[in-house]
XYZ file of C-alpha atoms in Angstrom:
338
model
C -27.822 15.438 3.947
C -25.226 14.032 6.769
C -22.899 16.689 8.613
C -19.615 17.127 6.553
C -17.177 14.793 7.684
C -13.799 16.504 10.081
C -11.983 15.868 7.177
C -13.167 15.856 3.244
C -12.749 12.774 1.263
C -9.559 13.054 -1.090
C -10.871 11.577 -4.785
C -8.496 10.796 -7.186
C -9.191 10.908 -11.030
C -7.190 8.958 -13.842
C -8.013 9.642 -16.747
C -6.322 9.888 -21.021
C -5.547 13.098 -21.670
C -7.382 13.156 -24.446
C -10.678 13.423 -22.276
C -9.507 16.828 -20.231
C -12.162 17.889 -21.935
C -14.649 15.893 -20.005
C -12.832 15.817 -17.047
C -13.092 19.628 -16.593
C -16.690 19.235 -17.032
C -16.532 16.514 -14.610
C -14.789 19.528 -12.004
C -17.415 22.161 -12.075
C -19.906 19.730 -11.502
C -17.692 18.629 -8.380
C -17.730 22.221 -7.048
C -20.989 21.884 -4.684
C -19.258 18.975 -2.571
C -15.696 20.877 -2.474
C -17.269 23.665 -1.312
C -19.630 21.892 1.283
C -16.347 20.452 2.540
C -17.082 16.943 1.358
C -14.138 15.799 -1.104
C -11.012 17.433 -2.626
C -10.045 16.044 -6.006
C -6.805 15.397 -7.271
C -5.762 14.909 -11.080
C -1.732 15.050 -12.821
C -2.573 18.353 -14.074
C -2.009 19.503 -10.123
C 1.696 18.755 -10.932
C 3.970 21.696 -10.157
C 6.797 22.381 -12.187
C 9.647 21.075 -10.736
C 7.345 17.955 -8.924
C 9.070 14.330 -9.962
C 5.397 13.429 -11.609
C 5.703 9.949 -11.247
C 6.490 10.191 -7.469
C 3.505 12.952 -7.051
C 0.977 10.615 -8.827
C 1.806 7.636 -6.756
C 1.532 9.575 -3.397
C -1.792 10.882 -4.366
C -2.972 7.444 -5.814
C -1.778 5.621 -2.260
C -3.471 7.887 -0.540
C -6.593 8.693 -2.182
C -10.265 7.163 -0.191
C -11.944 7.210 -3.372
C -10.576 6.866 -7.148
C -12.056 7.725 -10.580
C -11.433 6.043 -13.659
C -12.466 7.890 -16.471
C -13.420 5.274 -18.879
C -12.454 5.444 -22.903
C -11.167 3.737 -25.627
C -8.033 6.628 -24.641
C -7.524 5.068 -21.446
C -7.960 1.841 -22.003
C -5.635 1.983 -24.604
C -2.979 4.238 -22.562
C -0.384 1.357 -20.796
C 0.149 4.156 -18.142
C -3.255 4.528 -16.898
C -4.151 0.512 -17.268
C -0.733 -1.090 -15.544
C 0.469 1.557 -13.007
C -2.312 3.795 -12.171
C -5.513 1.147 -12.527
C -3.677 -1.986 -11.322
C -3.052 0.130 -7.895
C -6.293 1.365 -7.662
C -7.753 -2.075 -8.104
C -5.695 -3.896 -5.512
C -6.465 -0.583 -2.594
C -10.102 -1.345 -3.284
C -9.659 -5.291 -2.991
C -8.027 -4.210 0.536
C -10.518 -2.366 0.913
C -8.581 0.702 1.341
C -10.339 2.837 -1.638
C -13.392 2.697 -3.230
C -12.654 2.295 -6.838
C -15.595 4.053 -9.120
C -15.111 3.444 -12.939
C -17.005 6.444 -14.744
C -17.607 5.806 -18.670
C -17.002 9.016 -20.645
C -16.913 7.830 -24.086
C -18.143 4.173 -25.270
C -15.656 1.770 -25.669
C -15.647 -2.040 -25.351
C -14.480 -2.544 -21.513
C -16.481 -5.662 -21.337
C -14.346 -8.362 -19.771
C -11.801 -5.241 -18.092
C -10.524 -5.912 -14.591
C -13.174 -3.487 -13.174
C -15.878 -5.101 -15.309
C -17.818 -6.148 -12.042
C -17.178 -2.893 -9.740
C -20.454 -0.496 -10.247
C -20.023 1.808 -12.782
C -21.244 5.596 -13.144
C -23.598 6.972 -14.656
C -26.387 4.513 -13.771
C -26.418 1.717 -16.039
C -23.018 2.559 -17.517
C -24.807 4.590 -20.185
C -21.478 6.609 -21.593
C -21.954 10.263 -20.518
C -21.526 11.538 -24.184
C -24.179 9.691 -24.864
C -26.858 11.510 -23.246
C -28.670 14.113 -24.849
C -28.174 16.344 -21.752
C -24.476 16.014 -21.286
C -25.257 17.607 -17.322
C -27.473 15.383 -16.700
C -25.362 12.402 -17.040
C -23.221 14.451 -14.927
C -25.357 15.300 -12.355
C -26.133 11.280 -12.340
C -22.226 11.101 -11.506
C -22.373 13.259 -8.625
C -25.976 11.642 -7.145
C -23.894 8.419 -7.221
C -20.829 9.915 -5.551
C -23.152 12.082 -2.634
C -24.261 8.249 -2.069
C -20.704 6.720 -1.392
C -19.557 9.785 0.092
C -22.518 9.198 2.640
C -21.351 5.083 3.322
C -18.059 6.063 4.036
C -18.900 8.758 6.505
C -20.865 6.510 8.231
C -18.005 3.805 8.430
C -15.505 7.112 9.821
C -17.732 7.611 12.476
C -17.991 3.714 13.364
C -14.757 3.294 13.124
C -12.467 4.119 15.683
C -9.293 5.587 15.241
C -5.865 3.347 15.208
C -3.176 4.456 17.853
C 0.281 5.501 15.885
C 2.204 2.814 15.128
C 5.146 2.946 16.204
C 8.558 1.467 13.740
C 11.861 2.150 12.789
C 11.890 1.126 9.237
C 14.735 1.935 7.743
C 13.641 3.020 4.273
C 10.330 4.584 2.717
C 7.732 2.575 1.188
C 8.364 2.217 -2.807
C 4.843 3.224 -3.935
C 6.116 1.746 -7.468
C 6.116 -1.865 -5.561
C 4.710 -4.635 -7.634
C 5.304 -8.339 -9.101
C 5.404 -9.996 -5.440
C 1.833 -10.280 -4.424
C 1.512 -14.051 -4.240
C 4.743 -13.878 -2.038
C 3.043 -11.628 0.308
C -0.231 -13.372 0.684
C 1.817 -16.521 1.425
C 3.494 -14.771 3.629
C 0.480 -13.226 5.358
C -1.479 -16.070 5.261
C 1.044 -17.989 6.968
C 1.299 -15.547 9.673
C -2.115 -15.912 10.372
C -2.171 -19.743 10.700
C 0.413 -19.309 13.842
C 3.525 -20.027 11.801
C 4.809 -17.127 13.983
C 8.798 -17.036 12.362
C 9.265 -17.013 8.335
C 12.135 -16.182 5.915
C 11.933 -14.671 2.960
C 14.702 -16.815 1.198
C 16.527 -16.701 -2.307
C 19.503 -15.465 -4.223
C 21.373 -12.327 -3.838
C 19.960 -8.946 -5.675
C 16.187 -10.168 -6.570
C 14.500 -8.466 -4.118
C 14.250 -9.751 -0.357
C 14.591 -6.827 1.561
C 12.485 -4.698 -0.630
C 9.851 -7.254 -0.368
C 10.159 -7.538 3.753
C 9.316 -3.422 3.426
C 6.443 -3.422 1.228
C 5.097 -6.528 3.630
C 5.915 -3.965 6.756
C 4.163 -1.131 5.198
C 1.382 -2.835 3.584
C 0.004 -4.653 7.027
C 1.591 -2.265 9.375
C -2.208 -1.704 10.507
C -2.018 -5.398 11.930
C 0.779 -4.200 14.117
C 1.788 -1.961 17.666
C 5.306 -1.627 16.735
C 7.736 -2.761 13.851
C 11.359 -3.452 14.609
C 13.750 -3.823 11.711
C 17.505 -5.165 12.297
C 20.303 -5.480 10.009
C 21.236 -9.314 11.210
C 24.006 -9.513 8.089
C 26.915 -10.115 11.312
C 26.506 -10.028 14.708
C 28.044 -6.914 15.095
C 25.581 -5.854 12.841
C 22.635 -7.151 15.152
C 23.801 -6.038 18.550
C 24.675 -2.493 16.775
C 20.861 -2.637 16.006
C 19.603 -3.942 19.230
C 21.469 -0.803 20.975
C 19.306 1.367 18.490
C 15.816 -1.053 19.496
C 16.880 -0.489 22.883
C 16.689 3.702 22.812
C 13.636 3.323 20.391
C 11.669 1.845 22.665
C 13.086 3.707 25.398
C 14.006 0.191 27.477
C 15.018 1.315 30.844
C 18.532 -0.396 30.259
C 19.115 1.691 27.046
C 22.044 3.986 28.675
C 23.886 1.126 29.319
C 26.857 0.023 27.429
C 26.327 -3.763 28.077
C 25.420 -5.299 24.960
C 24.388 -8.837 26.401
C 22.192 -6.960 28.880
C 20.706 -4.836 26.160
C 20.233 -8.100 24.084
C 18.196 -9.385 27.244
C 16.331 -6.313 27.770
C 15.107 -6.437 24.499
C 14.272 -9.921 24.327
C 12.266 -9.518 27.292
C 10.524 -6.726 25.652
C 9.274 -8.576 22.846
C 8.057 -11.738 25.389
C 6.016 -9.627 27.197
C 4.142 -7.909 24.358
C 2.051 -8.530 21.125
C 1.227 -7.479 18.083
C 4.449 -6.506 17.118
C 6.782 -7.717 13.762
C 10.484 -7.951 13.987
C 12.254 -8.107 10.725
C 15.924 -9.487 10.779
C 17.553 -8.405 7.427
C 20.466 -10.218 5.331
C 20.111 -12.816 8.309
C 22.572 -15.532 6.320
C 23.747 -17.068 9.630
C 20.897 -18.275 11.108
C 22.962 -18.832 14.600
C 23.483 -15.370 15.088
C 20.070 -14.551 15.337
C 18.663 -17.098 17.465
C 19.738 -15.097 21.057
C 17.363 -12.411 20.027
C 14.129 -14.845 19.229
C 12.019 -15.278 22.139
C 10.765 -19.120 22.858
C 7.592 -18.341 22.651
C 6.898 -15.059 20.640
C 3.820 -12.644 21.506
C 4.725 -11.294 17.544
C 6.137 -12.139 13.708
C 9.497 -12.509 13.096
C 10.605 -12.118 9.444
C 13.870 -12.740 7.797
C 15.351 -12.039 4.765
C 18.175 -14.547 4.062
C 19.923 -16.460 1.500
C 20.634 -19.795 2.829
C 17.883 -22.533 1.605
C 17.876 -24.540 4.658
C 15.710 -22.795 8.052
C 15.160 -26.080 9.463
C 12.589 -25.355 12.551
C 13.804 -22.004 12.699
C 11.440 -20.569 10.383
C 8.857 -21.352 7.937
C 11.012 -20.887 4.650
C 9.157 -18.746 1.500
C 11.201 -18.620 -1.378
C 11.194 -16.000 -4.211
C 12.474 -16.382 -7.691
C 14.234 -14.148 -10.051
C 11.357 -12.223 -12.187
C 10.799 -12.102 -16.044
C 12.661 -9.494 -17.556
C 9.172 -7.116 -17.632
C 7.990 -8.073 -14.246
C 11.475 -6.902 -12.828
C 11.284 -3.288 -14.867
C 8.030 -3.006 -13.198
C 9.601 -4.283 -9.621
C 12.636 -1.674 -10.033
C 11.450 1.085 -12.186
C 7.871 1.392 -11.249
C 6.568 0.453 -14.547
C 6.554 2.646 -18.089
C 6.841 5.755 -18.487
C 3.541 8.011 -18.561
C 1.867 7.868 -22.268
C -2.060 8.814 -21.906
């Protein structure tokens, strides 16, 4: 057996509530690799009173390294667990940020599911209350686990560990976030092919600025250091260049020369990499163009209503969502019903 990892594995486990039956079960069987110092596990019934549950679940969900899906006819059936908690899981392990372990409890028809080709627990996805010897099937569980457990201890120890990143980002990441993927991969895509400035553009109130922060946090691993501006006047901008300025601790911060400060940070960004600069509300393109270096080291992303960037940036429009999509986009999709 490998040495215990520095730090244990955290697993989440979604599941109906109308298997907490089988998922205690599932626990005691767990207890070997808790107390080995191999995984913690995490489950909604860990809510404290007084915890905002939907809040605590997402947190938990974002950061788990491995999730459980406890597979019935229940949760398949539960909108909670299939378009919040599921849909998350599945796009962490597409990023490859979780590894995403469907376990069937119960048979049900999940042929066809969106985790119908991820490998499924117990071995041949033989339903665990279908054995004759219910602790074997679990045991068959946990065999399958010690094996994943051991592949991503081995990829800790390959991989090396990212320095801080370093941003000012002016709000926290809504773990609710969804209905804009195809805006971010455009984005990010586009990024990568050297288009190096881009604008998020569209109408007022459907979402610009929330999607420039989920496209911060979600490839802030990509970057050194993440600068976010409010570019709405220039006021505004140079008000926020002063506050880039003692951030990154520029030399010329103490001054009280805004033009020099301007410079200063300019300079900054021409002389490093692998940093994103987001200019928010930038409606007046001309505004912003003292700040963009000529030949950026970085990303620069705007959020902006006007429809015409011209050269000044590679233009990616978004469109008012569907009624549904937008509940999900604001609210963090339906309340809990498992």
């Amino acid at each position: 057996m490998p040495a215990s990892p520095s730090q244990p594995l955290e697993i989440f486990i979604s599941y109906a509530h109308r298997d907490k039956a089988l998922l205690k079960e599932l626990e005691k069987h767990l207890s070997n690799l808790k107390q080995q110092g191999l995984i913690t596990s995490w489950q909604d019934h860990a809510i404290r009173a007084g915890d905002e549950w939907e809040k605590t679940i997402a947190l938990h969900l974002e950061t788990a390294e491995i999730i459980f899906l406890l597979i019935s006819a229940d949760f398949l059936a539960s909108e909670y667990c299939t378009s919040v908690e599921l849909a998350r899981a599945l796009e962490r392990h597409r990023r490859h940020e979780a590894r995403v372990i469907p376990v069937i409890v119960r048979p049900c028809d999940w042929q066809g599911s969106a985790f119908e080709s991820l490998q499924c627990l117990p071995r041949n996805a033989r339903p665990i209350t279908s054995w004759e010897q219910r602790d074997e099937a679990f045991l068959d569980v946990v065999s399958g686990l010690r094996t994943i457990i051991d592949e991503l201890h081995t990829q800790r120890t390959k991989t090396p560990t990212r320095q801080m990143i370093l941003h000012n980002l002016p709000y926290e990441r809504n773990l609710f976030f969804t209905g804009r993927d195809d805006v971010l991969d455009r984005l990010h895509t586009s990024f990568q092919t050297m288009q190096t400035t881009q604008a998020i553009s569209g109408l007022g109130g459907i979402g610009k600025t929330q999607t420039a922060i989920e496209y911060a946090y979600r490839y802030q691993g990509e970057y050194s250091t993440i600068l976010w501006t409010q570019a709405d006047s220039r006021e505004a901008l140079l008000s926020s260049i002063d506050e880039i300025a003692q951030y990154l601790n520029l030399p010329e911060r103490q001054e009280q020369n805004q033009p020099l400060l301007l410079q200063a940070v300019k300079l900054w960004l021409q002389t490093h990499k692998d940093w994103l600069l987001v200019l928010d509300n930038a409606d007046d393109l001309s505004i912003m163009r003292d700040i963009i270096p000529t030949a950026p080291q970085g990303h620069i992303l705007l959020t902006t209503r006007t429809q015409i960037t011209g050269k000044t940036a590679h233009r990616v429009e978004i469109e008012q969502m569907a009624d549904s999509e937008g509940l999900y986009f604001c609210c963090g999709g339906p309340r809990y019903s498992s």
